[in-house]
mmCIF file of C-alpha atoms and ligand atoms in Angstrom:
data_model
loop_
_atom_site.group_PDB
_atom_site.id
_atom_site.type_symbol
_atom_site.label_atom_id
_atom_site.label_comp_id
_atom_site.label_asym_id
_atom_site.label_seq_id
_atom_site.Cartn_x
_atom_site.Cartn_y
_atom_site.Cartn_z
ATOM 1 C CA MET A 5 79.433 -97.054 5.698
ATOM 2 C CA ARG A 6 79.877 -96.591 9.422
ATOM 3 C CA ILE A 7 82.403 -98.710 11.293
ATOM 4 C CA SER A 8 82.678 -99.049 15.056
ATOM 5 C CA ARG A 9 84.557 -101.357 17.396
ATOM 6 C CA HIS A 10 83.410 -102.923 20.684
ATOM 7 C CA ALA A 11 86.241 -104.947 22.264
ATOM 8 C CA ASN A 12 87.382 -107.190 19.394
ATOM 9 C CA THR A 13 84.025 -107.113 17.560
ATOM 10 C CA VAL A 14 83.657 -104.783 14.576
ATOM 11 C CA ILE A 15 80.186 -103.507 13.632
ATOM 12 C CA VAL A 16 79.521 -102.033 10.212
ATOM 13 C CA GLN A 17 76.402 -100.196 9.045
ATOM 14 C CA ALA A 18 76.292 -100.966 5.310
ATOM 15 C CA PRO A 19 74.221 -98.420 3.318
ATOM 16 C CA ALA A 20 72.107 -98.827 0.198
ATOM 17 C CA LYS A 21 72.801 -96.674 -2.888
ATOM 18 C CA LEU A 22 70.881 -94.878 -5.597
ATOM 19 C CA ASN A 23 72.041 -94.162 -9.148
ATOM 20 C CA LEU A 24 71.161 -90.550 -9.970
ATOM 21 C CA PHE A 25 72.684 -90.986 -13.432
ATOM 22 C CA LEU A 26 73.660 -94.131 -15.356
ATOM 23 C CA GLU A 27 74.837 -94.153 -18.967
ATOM 24 C CA ILE A 28 75.936 -97.206 -20.977
ATOM 25 C CA PHE A 29 78.636 -96.571 -23.603
ATOM 26 C CA SER A 30 79.323 -100.021 -25.019
ATOM 27 C CA ARG A 31 79.247 -103.752 -24.498
ATOM 28 C CA ARG A 32 82.776 -105.070 -23.833
ATOM 29 C CA SER A 33 84.368 -108.272 -25.073
ATOM 30 C CA ASP A 34 84.281 -109.670 -21.487
ATOM 31 C CA GLY A 35 80.461 -109.341 -21.467
ATOM 32 C CA TYR A 36 80.384 -106.356 -19.100
ATOM 33 C CA HIS A 37 79.224 -102.888 -20.111
ATOM 34 C CA GLU A 38 81.337 -99.753 -20.095
ATOM 35 C CA LEU A 39 79.418 -97.136 -18.140
ATOM 36 C CA GLU A 40 79.421 -93.854 -16.250
ATOM 37 C CA THR A 41 77.233 -93.505 -13.154
ATOM 38 C CA LEU A 42 76.689 -91.076 -10.280
ATOM 39 C CA MET A 43 76.057 -93.131 -7.151
ATOM 40 C CA VAL A 44 74.951 -91.832 -3.775
ATOM 41 C CA ALA A 45 74.894 -93.842 -0.527
ATOM 42 C CA ILE A 46 71.599 -93.541 1.372
ATOM 43 C CA ASN A 47 70.676 -94.229 4.987
ATOM 44 C CA ILE A 48 68.928 -97.595 4.620
ATOM 45 C CA TYR A 49 71.369 -99.955 6.338
ATOM 46 C CA ASP A 50 72.220 -103.630 6.683
ATOM 47 C CA THR A 51 74.198 -104.370 9.857
ATOM 48 C CA LEU A 52 77.233 -106.634 9.780
ATOM 49 C CA VAL A 53 78.751 -107.825 13.065
ATOM 50 C CA PHE A 54 82.193 -109.371 12.687
ATOM 51 C CA THR A 55 83.838 -111.226 15.576
ATOM 52 C CA PRO A 56 87.245 -112.833 15.106
ATOM 53 C CA ARG A 57 87.655 -116.275 16.648
ATOM 54 C CA SER A 58 90.211 -119.051 16.802
ATOM 55 C CA GLY A 59 90.408 -121.758 14.163
ATOM 56 C CA ARG A 60 90.172 -121.484 10.394
ATOM 57 C CA GLU A 61 86.495 -121.289 9.580
ATOM 58 C CA VAL A 62 84.331 -118.309 8.788
ATOM 59 C CA HIS A 63 80.690 -118.725 9.898
ATOM 60 C CA LEU A 64 77.931 -116.571 8.485
ATOM 61 C CA SER A 65 74.407 -116.259 9.820
ATOM 62 C CA CYS A 66 71.950 -113.842 8.265
ATOM 63 C CA GLY A 67 68.318 -112.889 8.296
ATOM 64 C CA TRP A 68 65.918 -110.063 7.641
ATOM 65 C CA SER A 69 65.798 -107.474 10.407
ATOM 66 C CA PRO A 70 62.210 -106.652 11.258
ATOM 67 C CA GLY A 71 62.396 -103.002 10.199
ATOM 68 C CA LEU A 72 59.389 -100.717 10.208
ATOM 69 C CA GLU A 73 58.742 -101.177 6.491
ATOM 70 C CA SER A 74 58.655 -104.982 6.701
ATOM 71 C CA ARG A 75 56.171 -104.713 9.598
ATOM 72 C CA ARG A 76 54.033 -102.293 7.559
ATOM 73 C CA CYS A 77 53.974 -104.689 4.570
ATOM 74 C CA ALA A 78 53.186 -107.675 6.805
ATOM 75 C CA ALA A 79 50.348 -105.737 8.460
ATOM 76 C CA ARG A 80 48.829 -105.033 5.030
ATOM 77 C CA GLY A 81 49.367 -108.636 3.934
ATOM 78 C CA ALA A 82 51.192 -107.096 0.960
ATOM 79 C CA ALA A 83 53.622 -109.007 -1.235
ATOM 80 C CA SER A 84 57.030 -107.911 -0.006
ATOM 81 C CA PRO A 85 60.595 -107.965 -1.298
ATOM 82 C CA TRP A 86 62.069 -110.057 1.524
ATOM 83 C CA GLU A 87 63.220 -113.051 -0.402
ATOM 84 C CA ALA A 88 65.613 -115.852 0.513
ATOM 85 C CA ILE A 89 69.153 -114.687 1.257
ATOM 86 C CA PRO A 90 71.926 -117.094 0.252
ATOM 87 C CA HIS A 91 73.562 -118.320 3.478
ATOM 88 C CA GLY A 92 76.206 -120.644 2.044
ATOM 89 C CA GLY A 93 79.208 -120.138 -0.241
ATOM 90 C CA ASP A 94 76.981 -118.196 -2.686
ATOM 91 C CA ASN A 95 76.764 -115.281 -0.274
ATOM 92 C CA LEU A 96 78.973 -112.425 -1.462
ATOM 93 C CA VAL A 97 80.092 -111.787 2.141
ATOM 94 C CA LEU A 98 81.725 -115.214 2.364
ATOM 95 C CA LYS A 99 83.222 -114.856 -1.123
ATOM 96 C CA ALA A 100 84.701 -111.489 -0.133
ATOM 97 C CA ILE A 101 86.270 -112.870 3.049
ATOM 98 C CA GLU A 102 87.658 -115.873 1.195
ATOM 99 C CA ARG A 103 89.205 -113.641 -1.491
ATOM 100 C CA LEU A 104 90.692 -111.321 1.145
ATOM 101 C CA ARG A 105 92.257 -114.280 2.975
ATOM 102 C CA GLU A 106 93.798 -115.467 -0.315
ATOM 103 C CA HIS A 107 95.242 -112.038 -1.113
ATOM 104 C CA ALA A 108 96.493 -111.440 2.433
ATOM 105 C CA GLY A 109 97.835 -114.992 2.777
ATOM 106 C CA VAL A 110 96.104 -115.439 6.141
ATOM 107 C CA GLU A 111 93.805 -118.165 7.480
ATOM 108 C CA MET A 112 92.097 -116.240 10.234
ATOM 109 C CA ALA A 113 88.595 -117.184 11.389
ATOM 110 C CA ALA A 114 85.491 -115.208 12.242
ATOM 111 C CA THR A 115 81.805 -115.333 13.089
ATOM 112 C CA ILE A 116 79.732 -112.942 10.996
ATOM 113 C CA ASN A 117 76.153 -111.954 11.644
ATOM 114 C CA LEU A 118 74.314 -110.053 8.944
ATOM 115 C CA GLY A 119 71.036 -108.260 9.665
ATOM 116 C CA LYS A 120 69.397 -107.361 6.344
ATOM 117 C CA ARG A 121 67.111 -104.398 5.721
ATOM 118 C CA ILE A 122 68.065 -103.422 2.159
ATOM 119 C CA PRO A 123 65.666 -105.233 -0.197
ATOM 120 C CA ALA A 124 67.223 -107.680 -2.693
ATOM 121 C CA ALA A 125 67.072 -107.598 -6.527
ATOM 122 C CA ALA A 126 66.271 -103.916 -6.145
ATOM 123 C CA GLY A 127 69.151 -101.970 -7.754
ATOM 124 C CA LEU A 128 70.036 -100.653 -4.287
ATOM 125 C CA GLY A 129 73.381 -102.492 -4.011
ATOM 126 C CA GLY A 130 72.542 -104.442 -0.830
ATOM 127 C CA ALA A 131 74.696 -107.506 -1.509
ATOM 128 C CA SER A 132 77.579 -105.338 -2.771
ATOM 129 C CA SER A 133 77.413 -103.124 0.302
ATOM 130 C CA ASP A 134 77.457 -106.201 2.574
ATOM 131 C CA ALA A 135 80.558 -107.502 0.769
ATOM 132 C CA ALA A 136 82.313 -104.137 1.156
ATOM 133 C CA ALA A 137 81.317 -104.091 4.839
ATOM 134 C CA ALA A 138 82.808 -107.566 5.300
ATOM 135 C CA LEU A 139 86.105 -106.457 3.721
ATOM 136 C CA ALA A 140 86.248 -103.340 5.899
ATOM 137 C CA ALA A 141 85.360 -105.315 9.037
ATOM 138 C CA ALA A 142 87.960 -108.036 8.430
ATOM 139 C CA ASN A 143 90.559 -105.389 7.618
ATOM 140 C CA ALA A 144 89.956 -103.792 11.015
ATOM 141 C CA ALA A 145 89.309 -106.919 13.135
ATOM 142 C CA TRP A 146 92.270 -108.872 11.761
ATOM 143 C CA ASN A 147 94.541 -105.806 11.958
ATOM 144 C CA LEU A 148 95.457 -105.992 8.280
ATOM 145 C CA ASN A 149 95.478 -102.184 8.095
ATOM 146 C CA TRP A 150 95.199 -102.123 4.320
ATOM 147 C CA PRO A 151 94.459 -98.731 2.712
ATOM 148 C CA VAL A 152 91.096 -98.380 0.980
ATOM 149 C CA GLU A 153 92.722 -98.527 -2.483
ATOM 150 C CA ARG A 154 94.103 -102.000 -1.800
ATOM 151 C CA LEU A 155 90.784 -103.275 -0.437
ATOM 152 C CA ALA A 156 89.085 -101.791 -3.504
ATOM 153 C CA GLU A 157 91.230 -103.970 -5.790
ATOM 154 C CA VAL A 158 89.961 -107.100 -4.037
ATOM 155 C CA ALA A 159 86.422 -105.667 -4.090
ATOM 156 C CA ALA A 160 86.550 -105.106 -7.869
ATOM 157 C CA GLU A 161 87.331 -108.798 -8.437
ATOM 158 C CA LEU A 162 84.081 -109.716 -6.691
ATOM 159 C CA GLY A 163 81.569 -107.271 -8.186
ATOM 160 C CA SER A 164 81.386 -103.988 -10.084
ATOM 161 C CA ASP A 165 79.566 -101.985 -7.369
ATOM 162 C CA ILE A 166 81.563 -103.171 -4.338
ATOM 163 C CA PRO A 167 84.480 -100.645 -4.508
ATOM 164 C CA PHE A 168 82.018 -97.724 -4.375
ATOM 165 C CA PHE A 169 80.769 -98.831 -0.955
ATOM 166 C CA LEU A 170 84.286 -98.803 0.496
ATOM 167 C CA TYR A 171 84.444 -95.067 -0.272
ATOM 168 C CA GLY A 172 80.777 -94.309 0.456
ATOM 169 C CA GLY A 173 79.264 -90.816 0.197
ATOM 170 C CA ALA A 174 78.812 -89.982 -3.463
ATOM 171 C CA ALA A 175 81.034 -90.831 -6.418
ATOM 172 C CA VAL A 176 81.185 -90.906 -10.188
ATOM 173 C CA CYS A 177 81.985 -94.506 -11.145
ATOM 174 C CA ARG A 178 83.345 -95.565 -14.536
ATOM 175 C CA GLY A 179 84.707 -98.636 -16.322
ATOM 176 C CA ARG A 180 82.279 -101.413 -15.391
ATOM 177 C CA GLY A 181 81.586 -99.398 -12.215
ATOM 178 C CA GLU A 182 84.786 -100.199 -10.317
ATOM 179 C CA LYS A 183 86.749 -96.996 -11.107
ATOM 180 C CA ILE A 184 85.758 -94.545 -8.380
ATOM 181 C CA GLU A 185 86.012 -90.752 -8.373
ATOM 182 C CA PRO A 186 84.780 -89.758 -4.898
ATOM 183 C CA LEU A 187 82.855 -86.479 -4.564
ATOM 184 C CA GLY A 188 82.916 -84.284 -1.470
ATOM 185 C CA ALA A 189 80.260 -84.073 1.245
ATOM 186 C CA MET A 190 77.044 -82.481 0.003
ATOM 187 C CA PRO A 191 73.844 -81.032 1.420
ATOM 188 C CA ARG A 192 71.323 -83.674 2.484
ATOM 189 C CA LEU A 193 69.147 -85.045 -0.310
ATOM 190 C CA ASP A 194 65.756 -86.482 0.767
ATOM 191 C CA VAL A 195 64.284 -89.306 -1.262
ATOM 192 C CA VAL A 196 61.436 -91.802 -1.332
ATOM 193 C CA VAL A 197 62.300 -95.290 -2.578
ATOM 194 C CA VAL A 198 59.768 -97.948 -3.614
ATOM 195 C CA ARG A 199 60.728 -101.581 -4.031
ATOM 196 C CA PRO A 200 57.806 -103.204 -5.874
ATOM 197 C CA PRO A 201 56.760 -106.785 -5.020
ATOM 198 C CA ALA A 202 58.857 -108.239 -7.877
ATOM 199 C CA GLY A 203 62.629 -107.816 -8.221
ATOM 200 C CA LEU A 204 64.826 -107.829 -11.331
ATOM 201 C CA SER A 205 68.017 -109.728 -12.171
ATOM 202 C CA THR A 206 70.967 -107.425 -12.916
ATOM 203 C CA ALA A 207 72.334 -109.752 -15.602
ATOM 204 C CA ASP A 208 68.923 -109.935 -17.369
ATOM 205 C CA VAL A 209 68.560 -106.151 -17.454
ATOM 206 C CA TYR A 210 72.081 -105.603 -18.823
ATOM 207 C CA ARG A 211 71.494 -108.301 -21.455
ATOM 208 C CA GLN A 212 68.385 -106.447 -22.611
ATOM 209 C CA CYS A 213 69.878 -102.930 -22.652
ATOM 210 C CA ARG A 214 71.077 -101.004 -25.707
ATOM 211 C CA PRO A 215 74.174 -98.755 -25.395
ATOM 212 C CA ALA A 216 73.535 -95.052 -25.998
ATOM 213 C CA ASP A 217 74.181 -93.345 -29.335
ATOM 214 C CA PRO A 218 75.194 -90.605 -28.685
ATOM 215 C CA PRO A 219 75.836 -91.119 -24.960
ATOM 216 C CA ARG A 220 75.192 -88.531 -22.255
ATOM 217 C CA ARG A 221 77.918 -87.564 -19.789
ATOM 218 C CA ALA A 222 77.687 -87.163 -16.018
ATOM 219 C CA ASP A 223 79.318 -83.685 -15.890
ATOM 220 C CA GLU A 224 76.162 -81.581 -15.541
ATOM 221 C CA VAL A 225 74.397 -83.891 -13.064
ATOM 222 C CA THR A 226 77.609 -84.031 -11.002
ATOM 223 C CA GLN A 227 77.725 -80.225 -10.936
ATOM 224 C CA ALA A 228 74.084 -80.058 -9.819
ATOM 225 C CA TRP A 229 74.848 -82.568 -7.041
ATOM 226 C CA GLN A 230 77.988 -80.763 -5.912
ATOM 227 C CA GLN A 231 76.221 -77.411 -5.802
ATOM 228 C CA GLY A 232 73.302 -78.909 -3.855
ATOM 229 C CA ARG A 233 70.837 -77.658 -6.515
ATOM 230 C CA HIS A 234 68.287 -80.414 -6.077
ATOM 231 C CA ALA A 235 65.588 -79.037 -8.408
ATOM 232 C CA TRP A 236 68.150 -78.943 -11.242
ATOM 233 C CA LEU A 237 69.403 -82.395 -10.209
ATOM 234 C CA GLY A 238 65.845 -83.696 -10.463
ATOM 235 C CA ARG A 239 65.607 -82.565 -14.096
ATOM 236 C CA LEU A 240 68.923 -84.246 -14.981
ATOM 237 C CA LEU A 241 68.175 -87.734 -13.595
ATOM 238 C CA HIS A 242 68.946 -90.400 -16.198
ATOM 239 C CA ASN A 243 69.126 -94.189 -16.269
ATOM 240 C CA ARG A 244 69.882 -95.945 -19.565
ATOM 241 C CA LEU A 245 68.888 -99.300 -18.022
ATOM 242 C CA GLN A 246 65.307 -98.212 -17.407
ATOM 243 C CA PRO A 247 63.867 -98.947 -20.905
ATOM 244 C CA ALA A 248 65.348 -102.483 -20.680
ATOM 245 C CA ALA A 249 63.852 -102.981 -17.218
ATOM 246 C CA GLU A 250 60.467 -101.720 -18.458
ATOM 247 C CA GLN A 251 60.444 -104.568 -20.969
ATOM 248 C CA LEU A 252 61.148 -107.129 -18.228
ATOM 249 C CA SER A 253 58.806 -105.956 -15.457
ATOM 250 C CA PRO A 254 55.422 -104.202 -15.689
ATOM 251 C CA TRP A 255 56.167 -102.567 -12.326
ATOM 252 C CA ILE A 256 58.652 -100.063 -13.736
ATOM 253 C CA ALA A 257 56.221 -98.345 -16.141
ATOM 254 C CA ARG A 258 53.501 -98.590 -13.486
ATOM 255 C CA LEU A 259 55.676 -96.796 -10.924
ATOM 256 C CA LYS A 260 56.783 -94.226 -13.521
ATOM 257 C CA GLN A 261 53.146 -93.358 -14.247
ATOM 258 C CA LEU A 262 52.351 -93.111 -10.548
ATOM 259 C CA PHE A 263 55.341 -90.874 -9.821
ATOM 260 C CA GLN A 264 54.474 -88.608 -12.779
ATOM 261 C CA ARG A 265 51.319 -87.664 -10.902
ATOM 262 C CA LEU A 266 53.251 -86.741 -7.732
ATOM 263 C CA ASP A 267 54.717 -83.335 -7.001
ATOM 264 C CA VAL A 268 58.407 -84.362 -6.775
ATOM 265 C CA LEU A 269 61.689 -82.887 -8.077
ATOM 266 C CA GLY A 270 62.408 -85.890 -10.310
ATOM 267 C CA HIS A 271 62.046 -89.656 -10.393
ATOM 268 C CA GLN A 272 63.538 -92.772 -11.996
ATOM 269 C CA MET A 273 64.597 -96.376 -11.454
ATOM 270 C CA SER A 274 67.783 -97.083 -9.467
ATOM 271 C CA GLY A 275 70.562 -99.202 -11.068
ATOM 272 C CA SER A 276 69.156 -102.280 -12.778
ATOM 273 C CA GLY A 277 65.909 -102.029 -10.765
ATOM 274 C CA SER A 278 63.383 -102.862 -9.695
ATOM 275 C CA SER A 279 63.434 -100.007 -7.137
ATOM 276 C CA TYR A 280 62.087 -96.648 -8.213
ATOM 277 C CA PHE A 281 62.789 -93.386 -6.383
ATOM 278 C CA ALA A 282 61.836 -89.718 -6.216
ATOM 279 C CA LEU A 283 63.852 -86.686 -5.140
ATOM 280 C CA CYS A 284 61.986 -84.600 -2.560
ATOM 281 C CA ARG A 285 62.348 -81.027 -1.342
ATOM 282 C CA ASN A 286 62.965 -81.969 2.317
ATOM 283 C CA ALA A 287 62.277 -84.708 4.897
ATOM 284 C CA ARG A 288 58.703 -83.538 5.517
ATOM 285 C CA HIS A 289 57.944 -83.583 1.794
ATOM 286 C CA ALA A 290 59.423 -87.120 1.588
ATOM 287 C CA ARG A 291 57.173 -88.333 4.435
ATOM 288 C CA LEU A 292 54.129 -86.878 2.674
ATOM 289 C CA ILE A 293 54.979 -88.581 -0.641
ATOM 290 C CA ALA A 294 55.757 -91.869 1.128
ATOM 291 C CA GLY A 295 52.383 -91.752 2.899
ATOM 292 C CA ARG A 296 50.565 -91.384 -0.429
ATOM 293 C CA LEU A 297 52.499 -94.255 -1.990
ATOM 294 C CA ARG A 298 51.854 -96.557 0.983
ATOM 295 C CA MET A 299 48.120 -96.124 0.513
ATOM 296 C CA LEU A 300 48.479 -97.362 -3.080
ATOM 297 C CA GLY A 301 50.010 -100.722 -2.031
ATOM 298 C CA VAL A 302 52.941 -100.638 -4.455
ATOM 299 C CA GLY A 303 55.376 -102.661 -2.310
ATOM 300 C CA ALA A 304 57.844 -101.476 0.324
ATOM 301 C CA VAL A 305 58.130 -97.685 0.612
ATOM 302 C CA TYR A 306 61.132 -96.045 2.298
ATOM 303 C CA CYS A 307 61.841 -92.453 3.308
ATOM 304 C CA ALA A 308 65.615 -92.027 3.144
ATOM 305 C CA ALA A 309 68.360 -89.442 2.723
ATOM 306 C CA SER A 310 71.867 -89.301 1.339
ATOM 307 C CA GLU A 311 74.603 -90.279 3.818
ATOM 308 C CA ARG A 312 76.272 -87.159 5.164
ATOM 309 C CA SER A 313 79.866 -88.307 4.891
ATOM 310 C CA ARG A 314 82.200 -90.752 3.269
ATOM 311 C CA THR A 315 83.265 -93.941 5.016
ATOM 312 C CA LEU A 316 84.587 -93.232 8.501
ATOM 313 C CA GLY A 317 86.774 -95.476 10.590
ATOM 314 C CA LEU A 318 88.337 -97.458 7.731
ATOM 315 C CA VAL A 319 92.012 -97.773 8.623
HETATM 316 O O1 LIG B 424 79.754 -107.059 -11.379
HETATM 317 P P1 LIG B 424 78.514 -107.749 -10.930
HETATM 318 O O2 LIG B 424 78.758 -109.191 -10.559
HETATM 319 O O3 LIG B 424 77.744 -107.031 -9.901
HETATM 320 O O4 LIG B 424 77.566 -107.801 -12.205
HETATM 321 C C1 LIG B 424 76.425 -108.631 -12.314
HETATM 322 C C2 LIG B 424 76.070 -108.791 -13.775
HETATM 323 O O5 LIG B 424 75.634 -107.540 -14.304
HETATM 324 C C3 LIG B 424 77.241 -109.194 -14.645
HETATM 325 O O6 LIG B 424 77.361 -110.594 -14.700
HETATM 326 C C4 LIG B 424 76.866 -108.609 -15.986
HETATM 327 O O7 LIG B 424 75.962 -109.466 -16.643
HETATM 328 C C5 LIG B 424 76.115 -107.355 -15.630
HETATM 329 N N1 LIG B 424 76.943 -106.144 -15.675
HETATM 330 C C6 LIG B 424 77.308 -105.622 -16.904
HETATM 331 N N2 LIG B 424 78.078 -104.489 -16.961
HETATM 332 C C7 LIG B 424 78.453 -103.851 -15.840
HETATM 333 C C8 LIG B 424 78.075 -104.356 -14.579
HETATM 334 C C9 LIG B 424 77.310 -105.504 -14.537
HETATM 335 O O8 LIG B 424 76.961 -106.181 -17.959
HETATM 336 N N3 LIG B 424 79.166 -102.725 -15.936
#
């Protein structure tokens, strides 16, 4: 996440994420799943512009930003992942601001503009990242000056992935995803991400999944990440939600088969899908792989890389 200020307006670049490892230990009595995941923020961004104003109301406007990939899909007439975004009270950004106002005991107002690029129902954390961006922006614009740990408590009430985005960079996340162990800055990791024409519902995928017996742990994959050994990392990729997602969408197995024929360091689905990604040797290699995938018409194809640093500018 990148935060900047222009007069009293706060602008946040809200990144997507990939899960390099995701293990499910058990189903909890509250319906959530106990898990361990290695998440990495990547440089596909939504942009949130937050301007404080007088009064009590918070106004949100949002729409898809015409990024290069959406133009490419439109040019091909391809089915694309740019679905309706909830504008009203269902939008996680508004829920986050409302919850922050409750916790802070303030009734401050704002106008928020959200430019979306991260595809929805993709396992890339777009809505969660937007919510984290809204919390960070309000914290700065309204001069709340809360530390990240306090914002993360509010974030965890709203969604399991939201606290991660307040820290950014890379982290091992546990519990239902809200317990964050941040990892240090790492060498750049180049990836190609495909969001097929159909998305997946997170709740449906979790409902379908079976906890591991015995479970794997994230120690080795974390070591590979921290040492920047990307070929090793590629061999250790793991996502326990993938078999469940394969039962719900034919796209996952289709993409797996396609990626098996490509010369990449490793590949798998991200989060609860439906996005599928590959680790590449460098940016040039990623562009080559992305070019091949675009010719196959498998949906939106992104070249991306891990964010270089953790969240900057959060007071
Ligand atoms: O926390 P969040 O609202 O993002 O989760 C969406 C849905 O995903 C939950 O309602 C739940 O069905 C499922 N989920 C889960 N276990 C987790 C995280 C999410 O079962 N650790």
